[in-house]
Coordinates of C-alpha atoms and ligand atoms in Angstrom, one line a residue:
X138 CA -25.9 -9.6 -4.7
X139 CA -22.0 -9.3 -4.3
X140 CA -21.0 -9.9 -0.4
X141 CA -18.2 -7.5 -0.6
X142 CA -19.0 -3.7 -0.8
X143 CA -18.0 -2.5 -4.2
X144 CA -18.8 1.1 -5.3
X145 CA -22.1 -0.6 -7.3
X146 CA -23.2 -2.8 -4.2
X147 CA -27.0 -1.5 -3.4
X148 CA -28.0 -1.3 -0.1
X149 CA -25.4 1.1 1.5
X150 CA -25.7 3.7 -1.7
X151 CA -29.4 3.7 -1.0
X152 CA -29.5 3.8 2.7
X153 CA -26.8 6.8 2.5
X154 CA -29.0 8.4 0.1
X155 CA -31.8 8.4 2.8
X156 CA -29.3 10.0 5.1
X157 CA -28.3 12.6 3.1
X158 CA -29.0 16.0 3.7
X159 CA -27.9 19.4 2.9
X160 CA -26.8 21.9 5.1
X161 CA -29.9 25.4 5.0
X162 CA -29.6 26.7 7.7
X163 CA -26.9 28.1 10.0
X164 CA -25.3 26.6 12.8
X165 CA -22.8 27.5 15.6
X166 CA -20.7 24.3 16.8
X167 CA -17.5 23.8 18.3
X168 CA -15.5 21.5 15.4
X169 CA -16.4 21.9 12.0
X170 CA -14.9 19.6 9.8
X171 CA -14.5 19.8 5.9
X172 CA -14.2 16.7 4.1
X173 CA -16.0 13.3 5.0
X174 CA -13.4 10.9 4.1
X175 CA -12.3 8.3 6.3
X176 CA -9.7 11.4 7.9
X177 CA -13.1 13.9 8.3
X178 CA -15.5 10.9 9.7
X179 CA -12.5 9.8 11.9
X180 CA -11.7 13.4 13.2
X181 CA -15.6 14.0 13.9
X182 CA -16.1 10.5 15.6
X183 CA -13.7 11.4 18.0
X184 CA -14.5 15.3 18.8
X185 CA -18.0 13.9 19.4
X186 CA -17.1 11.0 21.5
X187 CA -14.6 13.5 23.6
X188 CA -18.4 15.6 24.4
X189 CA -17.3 18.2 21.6
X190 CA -20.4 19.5 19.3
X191 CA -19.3 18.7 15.4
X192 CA -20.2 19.7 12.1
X193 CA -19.0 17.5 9.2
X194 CA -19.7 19.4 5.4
X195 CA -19.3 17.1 2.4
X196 CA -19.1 18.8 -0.7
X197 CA -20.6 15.4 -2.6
X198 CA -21.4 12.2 -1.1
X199 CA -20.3 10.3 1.3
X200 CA -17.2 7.5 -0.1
X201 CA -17.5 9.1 -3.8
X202 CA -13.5 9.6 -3.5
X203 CA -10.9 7.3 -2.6
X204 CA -12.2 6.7 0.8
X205 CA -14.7 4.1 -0.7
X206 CA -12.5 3.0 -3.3
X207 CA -10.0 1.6 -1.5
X208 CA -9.0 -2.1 -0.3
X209 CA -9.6 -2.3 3.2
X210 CA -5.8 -3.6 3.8
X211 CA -4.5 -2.1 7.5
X212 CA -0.6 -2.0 7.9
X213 CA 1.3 -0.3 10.3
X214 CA 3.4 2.5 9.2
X215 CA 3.2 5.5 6.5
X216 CA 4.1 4.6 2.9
X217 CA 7.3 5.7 2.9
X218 CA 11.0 3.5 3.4
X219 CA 11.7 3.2 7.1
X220 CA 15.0 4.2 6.5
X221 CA 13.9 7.6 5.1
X222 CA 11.9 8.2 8.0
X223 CA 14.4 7.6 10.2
X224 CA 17.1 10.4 8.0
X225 CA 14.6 12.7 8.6
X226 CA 13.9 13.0 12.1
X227 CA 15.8 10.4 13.6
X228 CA 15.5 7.0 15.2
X229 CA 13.2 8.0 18.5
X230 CA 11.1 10.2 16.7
X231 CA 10.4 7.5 13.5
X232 CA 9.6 5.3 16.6
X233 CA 7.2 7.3 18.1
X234 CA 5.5 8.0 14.7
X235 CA 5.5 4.2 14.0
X236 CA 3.8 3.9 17.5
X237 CA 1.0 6.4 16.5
X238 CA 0.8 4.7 13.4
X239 CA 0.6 1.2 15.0
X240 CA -2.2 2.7 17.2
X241 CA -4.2 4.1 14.6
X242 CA -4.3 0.3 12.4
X243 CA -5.5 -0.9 16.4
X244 CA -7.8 1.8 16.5
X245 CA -9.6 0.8 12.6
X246 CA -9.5 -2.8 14.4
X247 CA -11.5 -1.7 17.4
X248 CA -13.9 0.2 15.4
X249 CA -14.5 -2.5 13.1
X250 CA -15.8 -5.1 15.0
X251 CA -18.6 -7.4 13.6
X252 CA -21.1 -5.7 16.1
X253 CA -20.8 -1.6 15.2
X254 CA -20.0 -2.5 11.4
X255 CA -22.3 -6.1 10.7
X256 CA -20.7 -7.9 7.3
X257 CA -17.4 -6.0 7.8
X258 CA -15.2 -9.2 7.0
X259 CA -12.1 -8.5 8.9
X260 CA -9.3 -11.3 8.3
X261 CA -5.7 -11.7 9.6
X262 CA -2.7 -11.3 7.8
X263 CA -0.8 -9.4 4.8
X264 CA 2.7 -10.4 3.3
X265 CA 4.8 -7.8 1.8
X266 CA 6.7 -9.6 -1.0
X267 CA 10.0 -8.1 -2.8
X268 CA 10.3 -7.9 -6.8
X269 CA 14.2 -8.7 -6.3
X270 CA 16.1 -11.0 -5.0
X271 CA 17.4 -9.0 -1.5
X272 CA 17.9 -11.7 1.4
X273 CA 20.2 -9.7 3.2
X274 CA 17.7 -6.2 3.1
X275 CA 15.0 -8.9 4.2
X276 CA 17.1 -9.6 7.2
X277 CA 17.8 -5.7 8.2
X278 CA 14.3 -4.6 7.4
X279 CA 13.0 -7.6 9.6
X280 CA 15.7 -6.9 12.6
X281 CA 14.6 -3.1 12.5
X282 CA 10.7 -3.8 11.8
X283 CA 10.9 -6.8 15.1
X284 CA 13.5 -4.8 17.4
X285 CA 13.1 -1.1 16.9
X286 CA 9.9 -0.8 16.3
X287 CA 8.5 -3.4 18.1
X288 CA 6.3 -4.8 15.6
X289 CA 5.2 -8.3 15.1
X290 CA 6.7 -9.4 11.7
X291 CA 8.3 -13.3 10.2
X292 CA 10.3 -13.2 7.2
X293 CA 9.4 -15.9 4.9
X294 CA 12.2 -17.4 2.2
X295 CA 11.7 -17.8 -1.1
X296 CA 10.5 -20.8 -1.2
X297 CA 7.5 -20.4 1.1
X298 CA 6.7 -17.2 -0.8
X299 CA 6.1 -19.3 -4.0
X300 CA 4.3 -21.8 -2.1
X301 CA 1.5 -19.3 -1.3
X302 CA 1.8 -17.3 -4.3
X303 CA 2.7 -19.7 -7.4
X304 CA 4.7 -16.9 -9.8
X305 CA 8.2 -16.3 -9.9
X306 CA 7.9 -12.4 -10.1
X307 CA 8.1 -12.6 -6.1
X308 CA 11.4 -13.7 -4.0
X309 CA 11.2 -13.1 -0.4
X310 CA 8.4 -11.9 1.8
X311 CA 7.6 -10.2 5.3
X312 CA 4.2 -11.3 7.1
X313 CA 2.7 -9.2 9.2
X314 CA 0.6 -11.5 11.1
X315 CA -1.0 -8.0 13.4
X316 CA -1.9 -6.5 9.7
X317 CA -5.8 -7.2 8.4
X318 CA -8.3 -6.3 6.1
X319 CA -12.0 -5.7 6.0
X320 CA -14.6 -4.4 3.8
X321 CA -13.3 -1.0 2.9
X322 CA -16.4 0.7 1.5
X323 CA -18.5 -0.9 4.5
X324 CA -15.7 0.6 7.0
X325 CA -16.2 3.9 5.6
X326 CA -20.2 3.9 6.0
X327 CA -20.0 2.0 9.3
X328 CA -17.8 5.5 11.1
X329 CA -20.3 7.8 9.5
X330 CA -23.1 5.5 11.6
X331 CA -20.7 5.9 14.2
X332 CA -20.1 9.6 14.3
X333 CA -23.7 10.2 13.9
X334 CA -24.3 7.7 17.0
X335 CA -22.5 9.8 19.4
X336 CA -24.1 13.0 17.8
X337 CA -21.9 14.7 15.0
X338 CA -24.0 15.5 12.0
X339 CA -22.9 15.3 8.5
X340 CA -24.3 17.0 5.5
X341 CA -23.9 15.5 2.3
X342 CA -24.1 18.4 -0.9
X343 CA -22.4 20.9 1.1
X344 CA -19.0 22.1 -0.5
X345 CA -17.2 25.1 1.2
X346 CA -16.5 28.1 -0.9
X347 CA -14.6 30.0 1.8
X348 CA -13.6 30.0 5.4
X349 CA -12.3 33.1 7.6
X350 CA -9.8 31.4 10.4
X351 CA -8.3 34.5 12.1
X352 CA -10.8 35.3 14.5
X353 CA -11.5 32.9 17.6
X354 CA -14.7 32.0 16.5
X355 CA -13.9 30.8 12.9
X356 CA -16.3 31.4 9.9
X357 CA -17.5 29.3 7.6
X358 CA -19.5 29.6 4.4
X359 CA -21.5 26.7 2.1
X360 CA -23.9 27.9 -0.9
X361 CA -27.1 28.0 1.4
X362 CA -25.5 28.2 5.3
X363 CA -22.9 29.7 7.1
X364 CA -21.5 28.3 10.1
X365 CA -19.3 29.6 13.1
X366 CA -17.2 27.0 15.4
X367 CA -14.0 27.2 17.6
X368 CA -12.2 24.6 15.1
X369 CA -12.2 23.9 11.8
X370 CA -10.5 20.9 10.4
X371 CA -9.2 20.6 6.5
X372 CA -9.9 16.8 5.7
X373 CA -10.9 17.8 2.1
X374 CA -7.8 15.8 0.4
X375 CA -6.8 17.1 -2.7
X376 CA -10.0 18.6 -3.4
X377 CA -10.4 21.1 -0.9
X378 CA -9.8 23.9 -3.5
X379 CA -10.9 27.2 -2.9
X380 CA -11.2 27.5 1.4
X381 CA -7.4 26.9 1.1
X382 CA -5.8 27.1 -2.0
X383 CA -2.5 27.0 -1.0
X384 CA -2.7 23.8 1.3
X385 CA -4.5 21.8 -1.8
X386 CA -1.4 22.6 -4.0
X387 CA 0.9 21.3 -1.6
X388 CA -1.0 17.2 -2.5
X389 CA -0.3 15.7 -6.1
X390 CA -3.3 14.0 -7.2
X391 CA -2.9 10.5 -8.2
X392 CA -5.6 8.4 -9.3
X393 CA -5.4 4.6 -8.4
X394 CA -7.6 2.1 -10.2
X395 CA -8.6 -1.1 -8.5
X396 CA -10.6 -3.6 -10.1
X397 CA -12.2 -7.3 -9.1
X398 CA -13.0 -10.6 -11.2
X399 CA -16.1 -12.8 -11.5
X400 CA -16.0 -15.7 -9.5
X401 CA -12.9 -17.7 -10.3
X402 CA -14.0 -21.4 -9.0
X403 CA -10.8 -23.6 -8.0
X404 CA -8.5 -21.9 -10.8
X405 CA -7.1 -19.8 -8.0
X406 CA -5.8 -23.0 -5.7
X407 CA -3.5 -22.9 -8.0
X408 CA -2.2 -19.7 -8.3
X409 CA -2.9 -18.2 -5.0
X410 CA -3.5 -20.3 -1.3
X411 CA -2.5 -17.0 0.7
X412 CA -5.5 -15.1 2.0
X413 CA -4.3 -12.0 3.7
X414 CA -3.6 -9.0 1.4
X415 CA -0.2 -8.8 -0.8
X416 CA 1.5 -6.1 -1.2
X417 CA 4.5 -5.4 -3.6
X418 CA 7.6 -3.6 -2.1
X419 CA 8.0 -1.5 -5.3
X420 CA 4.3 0.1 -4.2
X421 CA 2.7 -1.4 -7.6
X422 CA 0.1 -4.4 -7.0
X423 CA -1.8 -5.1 -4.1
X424 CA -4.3 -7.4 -4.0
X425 CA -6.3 -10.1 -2.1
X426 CA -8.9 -13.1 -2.7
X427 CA -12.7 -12.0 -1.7
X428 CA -15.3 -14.5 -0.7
X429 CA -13.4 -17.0 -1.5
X430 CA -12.5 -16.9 -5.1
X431 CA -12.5 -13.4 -6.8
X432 CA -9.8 -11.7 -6.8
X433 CA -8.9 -8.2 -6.0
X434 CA -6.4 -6.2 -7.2
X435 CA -5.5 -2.2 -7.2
X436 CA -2.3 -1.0 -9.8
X437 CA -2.8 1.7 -12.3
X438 CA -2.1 5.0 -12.0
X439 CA -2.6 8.6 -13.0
X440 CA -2.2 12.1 -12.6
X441 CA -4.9 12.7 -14.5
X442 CA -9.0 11.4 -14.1
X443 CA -9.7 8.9 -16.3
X444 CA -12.6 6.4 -16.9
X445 CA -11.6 3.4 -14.4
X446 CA -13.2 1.1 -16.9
X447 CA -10.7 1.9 -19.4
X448 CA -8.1 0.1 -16.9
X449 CA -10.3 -3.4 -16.9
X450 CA -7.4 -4.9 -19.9
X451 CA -4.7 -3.4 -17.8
X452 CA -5.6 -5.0 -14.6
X453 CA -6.5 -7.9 -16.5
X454 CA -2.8 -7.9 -18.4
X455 CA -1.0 -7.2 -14.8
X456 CA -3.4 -10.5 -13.5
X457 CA -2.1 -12.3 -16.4
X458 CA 1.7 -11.4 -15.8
X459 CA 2.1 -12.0 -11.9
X460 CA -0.1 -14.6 -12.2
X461 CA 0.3 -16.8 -15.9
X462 CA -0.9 -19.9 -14.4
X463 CA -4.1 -17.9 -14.1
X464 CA -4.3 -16.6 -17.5
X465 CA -6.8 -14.2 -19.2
X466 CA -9.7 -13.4 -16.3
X467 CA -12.8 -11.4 -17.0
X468 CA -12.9 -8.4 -14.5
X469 CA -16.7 -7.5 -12.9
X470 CA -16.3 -4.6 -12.1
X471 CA -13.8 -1.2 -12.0
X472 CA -13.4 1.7 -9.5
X473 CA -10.9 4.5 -8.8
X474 CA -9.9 6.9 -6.5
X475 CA -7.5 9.8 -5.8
X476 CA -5.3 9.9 -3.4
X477 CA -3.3 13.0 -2.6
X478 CA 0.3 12.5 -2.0
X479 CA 2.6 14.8 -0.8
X480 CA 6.1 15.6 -1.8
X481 CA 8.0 13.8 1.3
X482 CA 5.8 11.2 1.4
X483 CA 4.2 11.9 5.1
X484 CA 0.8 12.7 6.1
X485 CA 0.0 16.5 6.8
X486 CA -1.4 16.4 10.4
X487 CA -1.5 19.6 12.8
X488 CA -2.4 22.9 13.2
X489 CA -1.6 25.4 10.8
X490 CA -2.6 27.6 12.9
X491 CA -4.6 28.7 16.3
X492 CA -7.9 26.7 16.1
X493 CA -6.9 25.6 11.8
X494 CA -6.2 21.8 11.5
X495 CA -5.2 19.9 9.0
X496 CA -5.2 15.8 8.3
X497 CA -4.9 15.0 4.9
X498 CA -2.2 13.5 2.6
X499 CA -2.5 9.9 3.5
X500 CA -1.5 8.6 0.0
X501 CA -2.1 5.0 -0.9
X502 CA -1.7 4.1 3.2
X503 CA -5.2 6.0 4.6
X504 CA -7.1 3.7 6.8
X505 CA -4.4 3.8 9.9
X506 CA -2.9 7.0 9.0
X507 CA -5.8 8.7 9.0
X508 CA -7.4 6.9 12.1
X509 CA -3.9 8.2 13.5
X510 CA -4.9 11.6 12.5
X511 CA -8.6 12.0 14.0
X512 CA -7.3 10.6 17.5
X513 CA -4.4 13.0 17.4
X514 CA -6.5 16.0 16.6
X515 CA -9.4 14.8 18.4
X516 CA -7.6 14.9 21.6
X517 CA -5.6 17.9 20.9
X518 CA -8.6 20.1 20.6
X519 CA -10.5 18.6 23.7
X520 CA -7.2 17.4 25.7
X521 CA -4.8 19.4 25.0
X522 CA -2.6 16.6 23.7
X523 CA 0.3 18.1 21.7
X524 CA 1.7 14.0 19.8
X525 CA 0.5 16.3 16.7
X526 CA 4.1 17.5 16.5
X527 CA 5.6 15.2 15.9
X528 CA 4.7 15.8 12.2
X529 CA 6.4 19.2 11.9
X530 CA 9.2 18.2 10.2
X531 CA 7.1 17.3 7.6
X532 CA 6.4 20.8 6.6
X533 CA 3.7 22.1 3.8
X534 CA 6.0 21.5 0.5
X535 CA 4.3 23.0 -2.8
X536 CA 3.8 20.2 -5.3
X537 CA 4.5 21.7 -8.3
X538 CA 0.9 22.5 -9.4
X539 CA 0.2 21.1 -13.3
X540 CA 4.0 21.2 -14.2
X541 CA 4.3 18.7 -10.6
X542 CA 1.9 16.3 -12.0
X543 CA 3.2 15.9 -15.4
X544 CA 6.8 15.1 -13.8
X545 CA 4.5 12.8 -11.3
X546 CA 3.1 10.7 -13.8
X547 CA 6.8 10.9 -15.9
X548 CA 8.3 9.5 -12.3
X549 CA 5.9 7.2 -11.3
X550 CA 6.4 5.7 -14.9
X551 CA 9.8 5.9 -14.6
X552 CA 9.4 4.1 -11.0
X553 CA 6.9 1.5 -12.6
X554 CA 9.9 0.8 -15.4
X555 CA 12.7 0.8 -13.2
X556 CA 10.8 -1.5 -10.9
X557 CA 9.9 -3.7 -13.8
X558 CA 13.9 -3.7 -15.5
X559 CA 15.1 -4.9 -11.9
X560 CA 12.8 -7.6 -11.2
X561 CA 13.8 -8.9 -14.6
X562 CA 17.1 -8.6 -13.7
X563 CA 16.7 -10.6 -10.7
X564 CA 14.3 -13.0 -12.8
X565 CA 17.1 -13.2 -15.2
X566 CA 19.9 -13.4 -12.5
X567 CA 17.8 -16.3 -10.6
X568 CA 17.4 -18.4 -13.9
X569 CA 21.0 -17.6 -14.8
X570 CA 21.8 -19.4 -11.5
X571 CA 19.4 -22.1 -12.4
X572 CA 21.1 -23.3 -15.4
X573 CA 25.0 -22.7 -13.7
X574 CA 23.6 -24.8 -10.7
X575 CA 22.7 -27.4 -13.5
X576 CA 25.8 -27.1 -15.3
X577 CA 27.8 -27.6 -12.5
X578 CA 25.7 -30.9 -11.5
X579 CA 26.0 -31.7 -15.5
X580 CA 30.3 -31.5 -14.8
X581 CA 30.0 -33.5 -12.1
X582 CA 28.4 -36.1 -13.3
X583 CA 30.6 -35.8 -16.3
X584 CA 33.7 -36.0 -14.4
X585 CA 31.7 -39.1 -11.9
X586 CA 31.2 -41.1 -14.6
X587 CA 34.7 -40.5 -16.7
X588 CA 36.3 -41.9 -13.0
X589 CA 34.3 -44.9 -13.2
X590 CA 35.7 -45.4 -16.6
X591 CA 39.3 -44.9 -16.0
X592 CA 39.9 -46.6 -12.9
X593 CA 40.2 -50.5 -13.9
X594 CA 41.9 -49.9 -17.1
X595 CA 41.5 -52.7 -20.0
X596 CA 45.1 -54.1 -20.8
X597 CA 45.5 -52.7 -24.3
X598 CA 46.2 -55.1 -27.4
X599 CA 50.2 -54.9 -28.8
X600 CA 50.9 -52.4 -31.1
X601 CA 47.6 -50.1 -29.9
X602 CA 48.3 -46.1 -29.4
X603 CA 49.2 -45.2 -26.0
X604 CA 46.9 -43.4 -23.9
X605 CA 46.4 -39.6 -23.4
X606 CA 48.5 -38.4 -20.8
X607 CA 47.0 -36.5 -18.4
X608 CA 47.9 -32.4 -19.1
X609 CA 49.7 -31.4 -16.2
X610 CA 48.7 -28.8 -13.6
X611 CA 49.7 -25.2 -13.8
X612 CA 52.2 -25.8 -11.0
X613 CA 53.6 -28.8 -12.6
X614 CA 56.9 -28.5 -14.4
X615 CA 56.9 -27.5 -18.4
X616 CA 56.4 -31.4 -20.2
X617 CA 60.2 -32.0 -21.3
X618 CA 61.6 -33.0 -24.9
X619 CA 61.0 -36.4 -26.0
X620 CA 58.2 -37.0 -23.9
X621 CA 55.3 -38.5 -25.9
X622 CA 53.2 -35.8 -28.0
X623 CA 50.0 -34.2 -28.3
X624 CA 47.5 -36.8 -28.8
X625 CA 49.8 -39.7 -28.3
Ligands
LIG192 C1 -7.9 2.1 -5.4 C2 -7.4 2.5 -4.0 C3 -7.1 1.5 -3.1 C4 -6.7 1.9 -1.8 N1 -6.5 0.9 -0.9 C5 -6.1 1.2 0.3 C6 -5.9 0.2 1.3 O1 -6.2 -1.0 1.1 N2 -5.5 0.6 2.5 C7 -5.2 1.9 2.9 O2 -4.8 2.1 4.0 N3 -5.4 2.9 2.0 C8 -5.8 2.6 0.7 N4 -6.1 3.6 -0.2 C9 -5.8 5.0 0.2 C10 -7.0 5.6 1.0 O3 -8.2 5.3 0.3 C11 -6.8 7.1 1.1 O4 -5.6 7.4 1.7 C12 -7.9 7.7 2.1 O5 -9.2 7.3 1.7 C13 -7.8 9.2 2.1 O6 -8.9 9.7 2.9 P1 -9.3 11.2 3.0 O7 -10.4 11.4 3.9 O8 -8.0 12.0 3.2 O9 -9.7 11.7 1.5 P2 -11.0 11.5 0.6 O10 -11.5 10.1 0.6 O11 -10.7 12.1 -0.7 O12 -12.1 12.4 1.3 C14 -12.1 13.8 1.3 C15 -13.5 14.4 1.2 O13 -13.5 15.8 1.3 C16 -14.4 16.4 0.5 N5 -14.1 17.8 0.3 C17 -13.0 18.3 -0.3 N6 -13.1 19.6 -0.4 C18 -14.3 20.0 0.1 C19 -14.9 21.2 0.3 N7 -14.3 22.4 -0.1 N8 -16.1 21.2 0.9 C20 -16.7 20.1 1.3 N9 -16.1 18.9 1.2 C21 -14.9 18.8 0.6 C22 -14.4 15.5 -0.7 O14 -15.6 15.6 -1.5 C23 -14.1 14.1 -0.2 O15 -15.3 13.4 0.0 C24 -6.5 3.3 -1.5 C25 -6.9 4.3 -2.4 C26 -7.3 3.9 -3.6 C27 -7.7 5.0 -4.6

């Protein structure tokens, strides 16, 4: 069996299966939360470890969505350029939303130790490598990344880039040596233990048809149960549908396929020595070796469900283009998720309003974002804690419904294009370089050699043509008349 937890490992499906149950009967608490994704689990975990009494309803199973179809890779930060961040609400703020974020990758890493979660294989390490050729942004992003944000980060040349990773699609890199990764699917399973440790119960099957949050006690209604509680807390992603419409149309739903090979043997010492997770800075591949010698790798996208298996040759294609040396691999296995992104990029986190939270919209960045989001609500509701808004200039922006996801999947193409035409370009620029850099050493050993040859000159035989004169310099006087002629 496969030591790494993907979405047809046995074992955990089984033992959740066992767990499952379905919400009959009703039930007064004081945190209900809909949606048990790793935002939902995270949020209950930390109501129920604060004393509170918690509720989680899960329209389908636990993991079915992204949250146990992801990559277990923990960064710092949101998803979205620094720089972007910082136009929006300026430099302190993006600090102290870096911070949160920071704390929310420490808080997956204290969570996840080998104790709680057995088998959860958490490594060191992740390098974000560039698709162009852009030393000098290396050196800002670094500078900001090391001094205002206080985060520990190297920047790693070219060179030692291709050392690691043997493929000239990728120039420079950042390592972030505080980054890590675990088994995702495993992580996801391990807070639902968790949760249900410190008392939180979770029903599996339950979807919420409707929810009335105006009164204080808020109410709450499933096919067979209702429910009444003091909080409820919208983790549903982009599937929440009908309880609240209006805050599901504000997330486009992108699907992201991830796929991982058969055992590889020692064809990957060749290709790939790093171990950590890689990560592209155009937001296309990421991927990393599993025990040992598969690889892993998440690209496609959609805006509409497909079959993940149908992405096996495109995964395989992308292998085969980052990676040639590698050539054609046979994938094992396929899975996908959606994500929900929203339209600036930022997590929605907060309340909407008096006792009506929100944490969803982590895009393709979920596990510290949306451990982030638990501890921030989490200790709002029970502490009083008000970090929560520091989100509020992110506000709720509609995503354009159908129309927004057709102009989604027409931009992320575009995106996907534009990235591919520049790292061309600087593929193209680098090799032009190449061959001047050669040209250059070809002149100069030209010109080396035609030295050696002129300086002791033969003595030339009577009545044998002169020798070329040299053509004079631009600043040298015009040659005068009678002087010896072209060729003489
Ligand atoms: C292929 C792939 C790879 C990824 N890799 C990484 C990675 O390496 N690192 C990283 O940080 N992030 C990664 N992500 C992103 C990450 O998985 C997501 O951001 C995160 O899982 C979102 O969690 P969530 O709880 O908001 O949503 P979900 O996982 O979608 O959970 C929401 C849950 O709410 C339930 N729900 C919705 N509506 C209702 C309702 N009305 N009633 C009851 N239940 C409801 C749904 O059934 C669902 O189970 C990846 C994503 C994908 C797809």
């Amino acid at each position: 069996m496969s030591e790494i937890s993907t979405p047809s490992a046995e074992g955990l499906e089984a033992a959740a299966a066992r767990a499952r149950a379905r919400l009959s009967f009703d039930l007064d608490v004081d945190v209900c939360i809909i949606g048990a994704g790793l935002a939902g689990l995270t949020v209950a975990l930390e109501c129920a470890r604060l004393g509170a009494s918690v509720a989680v309803l899960e329209g389908r199973q636990l993991g079915w969505n992204a949250s146990g179809h992801q990559l277990g890779t923990v960064m710092p930060g949101f998803g979205v350029p620094m720089g972007d961040l910082i136009a929006r609400v300026g430099l302190e703020s993006a600090r102290e939303l870096w911070t949160l974020s920071k704390e929310g990758a420490e808080y997956v890493r204290a969570n996840a130790r080998e104790e709680l979660m057995p088998g959860i294989a958490l490594s060191d390490g992740a390098l974000e490598v560039s698709t162009v050729d852009a030393g000098d942004q290396l050196i800002s992003r670094l500078q900001m990344l090391a001094e205002d944000f206080a985060t520990e980060v190297e920047g790693w040349q070219v060179d030692r880039v291709r050392d690691q990773l043997k493929t000239d699609r990728y120039f420079h890199g950042i390592y972030f040596p505080g980054a890590f990764q675990l088994d995702g699917r495993k992580y996801l399973f391990g807070l639902a233990s968790a949760a249900r440790r410190v008392g939180a119960r979770i029903f599996e099957d339950t979807p919420v048809v409707s929810i009335d949050a105006s009164g204080i006690r808020k109410r709450i209604v499933t096919p067979s149960a209702r429910l009444r509680a003091a909080h409820i807390v919208l983790a549903g992603n982009v599937h929440l549908g009908a309880p609240a419409r209006r805050l599901s149309e504000t997330l486009l739903p992108v699907w992201r396929y991830a796929g991982v090979t058969v055992p590889l043997g020692d064809r990957l010492d060749g290709a790939i020595a790093f171990k950590g997770s890689v990560i592209d800075s155009d937001g296309i591949d990421h991927f990393r070796i599993v025990e040992g010698n598969r690889l892993m790798w998440a690209s496609p996208e959609t805006t509409w469900a497909m079959r993940p298996q149908l992405f096996a040759g495109a995964i395989q294609r992308r292998i085969r283009t980052v990676f040639p040396k590698l050539g054609t691999v046979e994938i094992a296995e396929t899975w996908g998720g959606t994500i929900g992104q929203t339209v600036h990029g930022m997590p929605q986190v907060g309340q909407l309003r008096k006792g009506l939270w929100v944490a969803s919209g982590f895009g393709r960045q979920g596990l510290n974002t949306s451990a982030m989001a638990g501890q921030l609500i989490a200790r709002s509701i029970l502490w009083g804690d008000d970090r929560w808004r520091l989100f509020s200039p992110f506000e709720l922006v509609w995503a354009g419904g159908a129309t927004g996801r057709v102009a989604g999947f027409i931009v992320g193409l575009w995106g996907r294009g534009s990235a591919a035409v520049s790292g061309g370009l600087a593929r193209q620029r680098e090799r032009a370089r190449a061959e001047e850099r050669l040209r250059e050493a070809r002149i100069a050993e030209a010109n080396r050699a035609a030295a050696t040859r002129s300086l002791p000159r033969r003595p030339q035989p009577p009545g044998s043509p002169r020798p070329a004169r040299p053509q004079p310099r631009p600043s040298e006087p015009e040659r005068q008349e009678g002087e010896g002629g072209q060729g003489t």
